[in-house]
Amino acid sequence: MSEPLAPQYNPQAIESDLYRFWNQRGVFAPDGPSDHPRAGPPYVVVMPPPNVTAVLHMGHGLNNTIQDVLVRFERMRGRAALWIPGTDHAGIATQNVVERLLAKEGLTRFDLGREAFTDRVWSHVRETGAVILRQLEALGCSADWSRAYFTFNDDLSRAVREAFVSLYEKGLIYRGHYIINWCPRCLTALSNEEAEKEEEEGRIWRLRYPLADGSGHIIVATTRPETILGDTGVAVHPDDERYRGLIGREVRLPLTDRLIPIVADDAVDPEFGTGAVKVTPAHDPLDFEIGRRHGLASIDVMTPEARMSLAAPERFQGLDRYEARRRVVDEFERLGLLEGVDHHRHAVGHCYRCDTVIEPRLSDQWFVKMAPLAQPALEAYRDGRLRFVPERRGDEYARWMENIRDWCISRQLWWGHRIPVWYCQNEGCARMTASRTDIERCPDCGGPVRQDEDVLDTWFSSQLVPFSSLGWPDRTRDLDRFYPGHTMVTAPEILFFWVARMVMAGIEFRGSIPFSTVYLHGTVRDTQHRKMSKSLGNGIDPLDVVGLYGADALRYTLVAGSAVGTDVILDPDDIESSFAPGRNFANKLWNAGRFILSNLEGPVRPLAGPHANVIRRDELGLADRWIIARCDATVAEVTEALERFRLNEAAAAAYRFVWSDLADWYIEQIKPRLTGEQPGGDVARAVAAQTFDVALRLLHPVMPFITEALWQRLPGRAKDDSISVAPWPRPDPRAADTAALERFGAVQELVTAVRALRGEYGVQPGQRVHIRVTGSGPAGVFDDERDTIQRLAKVAELRLDQPAGTQLGAHAVLEDGTGVFMPAEGAFDVGRETERLQKEEDRLYRAIEAQKKKLSNQQFTSRAPAEVVEREREKLRDWSEQLEELTRKRKGLVMA
RNA sequence: GGGCGAAUAGCUCAGCCGGUUCAGAGCGCCUGCCUUACACGCAGGAAGUCGGGGGUUCGAAUCCCUCUUCGCCCACCA
């Protein structure tokens, strides 16, 4: 031990130095430090790349803590643990952030132009990216920084091109003219997953469309009246008797002068609405299909911003879609064509980045044909190669795969991987070429080419990360060695965005699934169970917590609070009590360490091994055998919990061992041995050192800094030793010692019973009492351990196997029926205690009487609010119980 | 509309392939202690008809049904 340790754990003083030490020592590399190589099989975790939009929030704190726990655990178990960190360029999200920054300067991206804009984004992401990496370090993440990836780096961009062109060549990527989800604010297409459906209270209008020949009308129902301006037909079910005679006839579309046909189509549900559907092929996916089947024209009546376009009648042009909706309904009403309007709950799509209502829009986009990719990904789940924790999440995965739809991958953005397709400008040729490298000339006619303006969905690049981060498409050593990986730890929100697509991409490009287990952790929420978010202002910055209580306190709290499949609830208004468990425990560990270390100066005899002065088994006392057995049970518990991804259980088991067993009992038991008051000091030192060492290793994955700091100070450590690469403790079957557990357990029970008696009868804290016990414990343990019992319970004289006597005193009964008697004499004054209790009883009795009177008063019970009356009744009940308790206690003062 | 999950101490949650950690932990609360590792501590304590109702069983917080309330996922019924 170098310098004395402060009584209060100060994480700031050690964390950054230790992190630097680990990094320089090379413990994060899969093979470990060169002088401490690991030879075990690989264990690979790919970090879900945080978006470079902004700094990390508590959700990232949770996500990365869990990964780090698992990686550190497997690393200590000797595996070539590799945690690959990275960041995501986050196309649409990042572009939005930078556009908002520009807006503050009164600029739009169009003012800058594409190149200047992307330069601007680059400088932004370089800043946030650097901050993110520092944050991950502050959390203690043991990632291999030499392999850090960024989804928009040159290497990963090359992987994106390879993936795109490869799929294109297989016919799995195609360009098509379809209805897609369009965000009128972000001005881009979105995938189905990016259009978040939300149930909303809306309205459905029933509108009359007059028949062209004036012989009547047909009533259609719509939730989006503004799209009427783009109607090119009306559809009914072919078997619908009501409309049979109308099929093939025409209606005159109100507000326009168009004649549009009534067609019959199976897709129409006769039960819904009026059974007649207005068909707007340019603005609804179902209508698009119907229109195509019947050769109806598509009229796009909206601009990209969701204003009415030049294709709409002049008086509507330029109107916002909702304004247009009102105007259309107004006009129908004026014309007497509004049949009615009803409330209607329905799901409306919202942009997942800006929450704007999605507009289905007809446009040319790029798509991935998903069914062939989904099939083997579904297979992998069904045959058990891919499993989920918690298990039920697998059903969601399977359902999604079963109902997979083609993936729209083109985005009308500037920030992202440009689609690697070139169009020949030569009219006679017009060839479209997908290429892994930039091309200047059309490969067919040699004419000039123009690259597609669009970029790819950001998830197209992130789905490749499990192998692109290892060098793919090159066949690298890393790729051979570290693909496939093992555990994917992520939030359930991105199960479909990312996890499912990684599985498909892994199978498609590497022939195997990228990981075997998907661990989906919960969401960090506030006490009202709202997701922590910047916009709600209910977030807690993980770095604030690290600054206040240290990374270990943060990590412990997050791990302890996240049972499998549950959310983590934290109170942003009370950070201190939210993180108190972690902070308090770190401090406890620190002080237990301080105490043990201060007693380990000088040589410590080894507990095991081929040493001459090894401690013999028969030198161990009961407490020693007990703590060794408890330690061993804890090793088994923590190991099994981590293997089963029950991180909270692992943390709780280690916590119990350190606090309840080691600190509260063992350390208290050995104090006089350490001072030499009692024999067995060297054994106590050895056992304390050994069990504390094990406890530190068990806790290291969760609390890496403090455990390292303490572990390095244990005797026999070389300067460069690190707990990060110390072997994980193994349960030792020889340590099982049920006799010791039972016997020491009895000692604990007796000590606790005496302490309770002391407390209950007001014995002065320093006063030593006499105790008589009717038995002597399992195999006479009370006699064997009388020193321990007397000291921990402050007993002056312990008499065993004592029959009932004739003294005044207090008694208690142990679980097995053993009686414990504390004579009043010299401990407490029966008279005074009786008096005190009697007084208290009287006081309570009077209060109860008064309360009864109050409650029997009609004036009160009838006039006061019900909850007030209930509260008063509650009080009465409480007091009555207290009174009983006092009486019991007073009567406990007996002649034993 | 379909699927899934949750309701346990004031708060946040464990326990839930039925009966020896079965009613638990942490925070909060009450009482007493600065006992030479720790007041971010020590010792003791109060506190829950395990959401309501029904059923299966010798026995249910734990299994089944139902109701209520929350939450999540999915959905082209205009």
PDB file of C-alpha atoms (C1' of nucleotides) in Angstrom, chain A residues 8 197 199 221 269 272 277 286 344 347 392 399 405 496 529 563 566 569 581 583-584 587-588 591-592 594-595 646 659 663-664 668 671 752 755-756, chain B residues 1-5 11-16 21 25-27 32-33 35 37-38 40-47 71-78:
ATOM      1  CA  GLN A   8     -14.879   8.647   1.464  1.00  0.00           C
ATOM      2  CA  LYS A 197     -48.362   4.497 -36.628  1.00  0.00           C
ATOM      3  CA  GLU A 199     -53.948   5.768 -33.095  1.00  0.00           C
ATOM      4  CA  ALA A 221     -66.353   7.580 -47.292  1.00  0.00           C
ATOM      5  CA  ASP A 269     -64.573  -4.194 -48.050  1.00  0.00           C
ATOM      6  CA  PHE A 272     -66.671  -0.656 -44.181  1.00  0.00           C
ATOM      7  CA  VAL A 277     -64.265   3.790 -52.095  1.00  0.00           C
ATOM      8  CA  LEU A 286     -54.535   0.490 -51.823  1.00  0.00           C
ATOM      9  CA  HIS A 344     -63.312   7.683 -36.473  1.00  0.00           C
ATOM     10  CA  ALA A 347     -53.873   4.876 -37.194  1.00  0.00           C
ATOM     11  CA  ARG A 392     -40.992 -13.284 -26.096  1.00  0.00           C
ATOM     12  CA  ARG A 399     -44.110 -11.913 -37.027  1.00  0.00           C
ATOM     13  CA  ARG A 405     -42.562  -5.965 -47.123  1.00  0.00           C
ATOM     14  CA  PHE A 496     -36.765  -4.181 -36.928  1.00  0.00           C
ATOM     15  CA  HIS A 529     -42.932   6.170 -16.828  1.00  0.00           C
ATOM     16  CA  ALA A 563     -34.334  -6.944 -14.582  1.00  0.00           C
ATOM     17  CA  THR A 566     -38.236  -4.386 -17.618  1.00  0.00           C
ATOM     18  CA  ILE A 569     -37.100   4.039 -13.738  1.00  0.00           C
ATOM     19  CA  PRO A 581     -27.769   2.538  -4.151  1.00  0.00           C
ATOM     20  CA  ARG A 583     -23.043   5.521  -4.603  1.00  0.00           C
ATOM     21  CA  ASN A 584     -23.573   4.011  -1.172  1.00  0.00           C
ATOM     22  CA  ASN A 587     -18.472   3.774  -0.690  1.00  0.00           C
ATOM     23  CA  LYS A 588     -19.148   0.650   1.340  1.00  0.00           C
ATOM     24  CA  ASN A 591     -14.279   1.275   3.167  1.00  0.00           C
ATOM     25  CA  ALA A 592     -14.396  -2.475   3.504  1.00  0.00           C
ATOM     26  CA  ARG A 594      -9.677   0.218   3.289  1.00  0.00           C
ATOM     27  CA  PHE A 595     -10.149  -1.812   6.424  1.00  0.00           C
ATOM     28  CA  ARG A 646     -29.687 -11.738 -15.264  1.00  0.00           C
ATOM     29  CA  TRP A 659     -22.377  -5.860   2.547  1.00  0.00           C
ATOM     30  CA  ALA A 663     -18.824  -6.338   6.098  1.00  0.00           C
ATOM     31  CA  ASP A 664     -21.624  -6.839   8.607  1.00  0.00           C
ATOM     32  CA  GLU A 668     -16.917  -7.605  12.667  1.00  0.00           C
ATOM     33  CA  LYS A 671     -11.620  -7.496  14.484  1.00  0.00           C
ATOM     34  CA  THR A 752     -29.767 -10.568  16.420  1.00  0.00           C
ATOM     35  CA  ARG A 755     -29.702  -6.965  19.975  1.00  0.00           C
ATOM     36  CA  ALA A 756     -33.456  -6.773  19.439  1.00  0.00           C
TER      37      ALA A 756
ATOM     38  C1'   G B   1     -58.750  -4.521 -35.187  1.00  0.00           C
ATOM     39  C1'   G B   2     -54.743  -8.549 -34.080  1.00  0.00           C
ATOM     40  C1'   G B   3     -50.643 -10.179 -30.771  1.00  0.00           C
ATOM     41  C1'   C B   4     -47.828  -9.773 -26.164  1.00  0.00           C
ATOM     42  C1'   G B   5     -46.772  -8.176 -21.279  1.00  0.00           C
ATOM     43  C1'   C B  11     -41.766   4.909  -4.135  1.00  0.00           C
ATOM     44  C1'   U B  12     -38.805   1.680  -7.684  1.00  0.00           C
ATOM     45  C1'   C B  13     -38.838  -3.293  -8.257  1.00  0.00           C
ATOM     46  C1'   A B  14     -37.166  -8.909  -7.132  1.00  0.00           C
ATOM     47  C1'   G B  15     -39.750 -13.539  -6.244  1.00  0.00           C
ATOM     48  C1'   C B  16     -43.930 -16.264 -10.308  1.00  0.00           C
ATOM     49  C1'   U B  21     -34.628 -18.065   1.794  1.00  0.00           C
ATOM     50  C1'   A B  25     -34.481  -5.816  -1.512  1.00  0.00           C
ATOM     51  C1'   G B  26     -33.130  -0.722  -2.191  1.00  0.00           C
ATOM     52  C1'   C B  27     -34.927   4.162  -1.356  1.00  0.00           C
ATOM     53  C1'   G B  32     -31.271   4.511  19.438  1.00  0.00           C
ATOM     54  C1'   C B  33     -26.062   5.073  18.373  1.00  0.00           C
ATOM     55  C1'   U B  35     -18.995   1.283  18.667  1.00  0.00           C
ATOM     56  C1'   A B  37     -13.435   0.833   7.728  1.00  0.00           C
ATOM     57  C1'   C B  38     -17.646   3.499   6.320  1.00  0.00           C
ATOM     58  C1'   C B  40     -22.916   7.530   1.530  1.00  0.00           C
ATOM     59  C1'   G B  41     -22.487   4.354   8.315  1.00  0.00           C
ATOM     60  C1'   C B  42     -24.145   0.786  12.630  1.00  0.00           C
ATOM     61  C1'   A B  43     -28.108  -1.697  15.518  1.00  0.00           C
ATOM     62  C1'   G B  44     -33.254  -2.315  15.983  1.00  0.00           C
ATOM     63  C1'   G B  45     -38.289  -1.363  14.056  1.00  0.00           C
ATOM     64  C1'   A B  46     -43.165  -0.141  11.604  1.00  0.00           C
ATOM     65  C1'   A B  47     -45.248  -1.174   6.995  1.00  0.00           C
ATOM     66  C1'   G B  71     -47.772  -0.505 -21.149  1.00  0.00           C
ATOM     67  C1'   C B  72     -45.468  -2.521 -25.657  1.00  0.00           C
ATOM     68  C1'   C B  73     -45.548  -4.484 -30.726  1.00  0.00           C
ATOM     69  C1'   C B  74     -48.150  -5.044 -35.249  1.00  0.00           C
ATOM     70  C1'   A B  75     -52.217  -3.360 -38.810  1.00  0.00           C
ATOM     71  C1'   C B  76     -53.517  -0.546 -46.717  1.00  0.00           C
ATOM     72  C1'   C B  77     -60.495  -1.316 -43.657  1.00  0.00           C
ATOM     73  C1'   A B  78     -60.801   3.993 -47.384  1.00  0.00           C
TER      74        A B  78
END
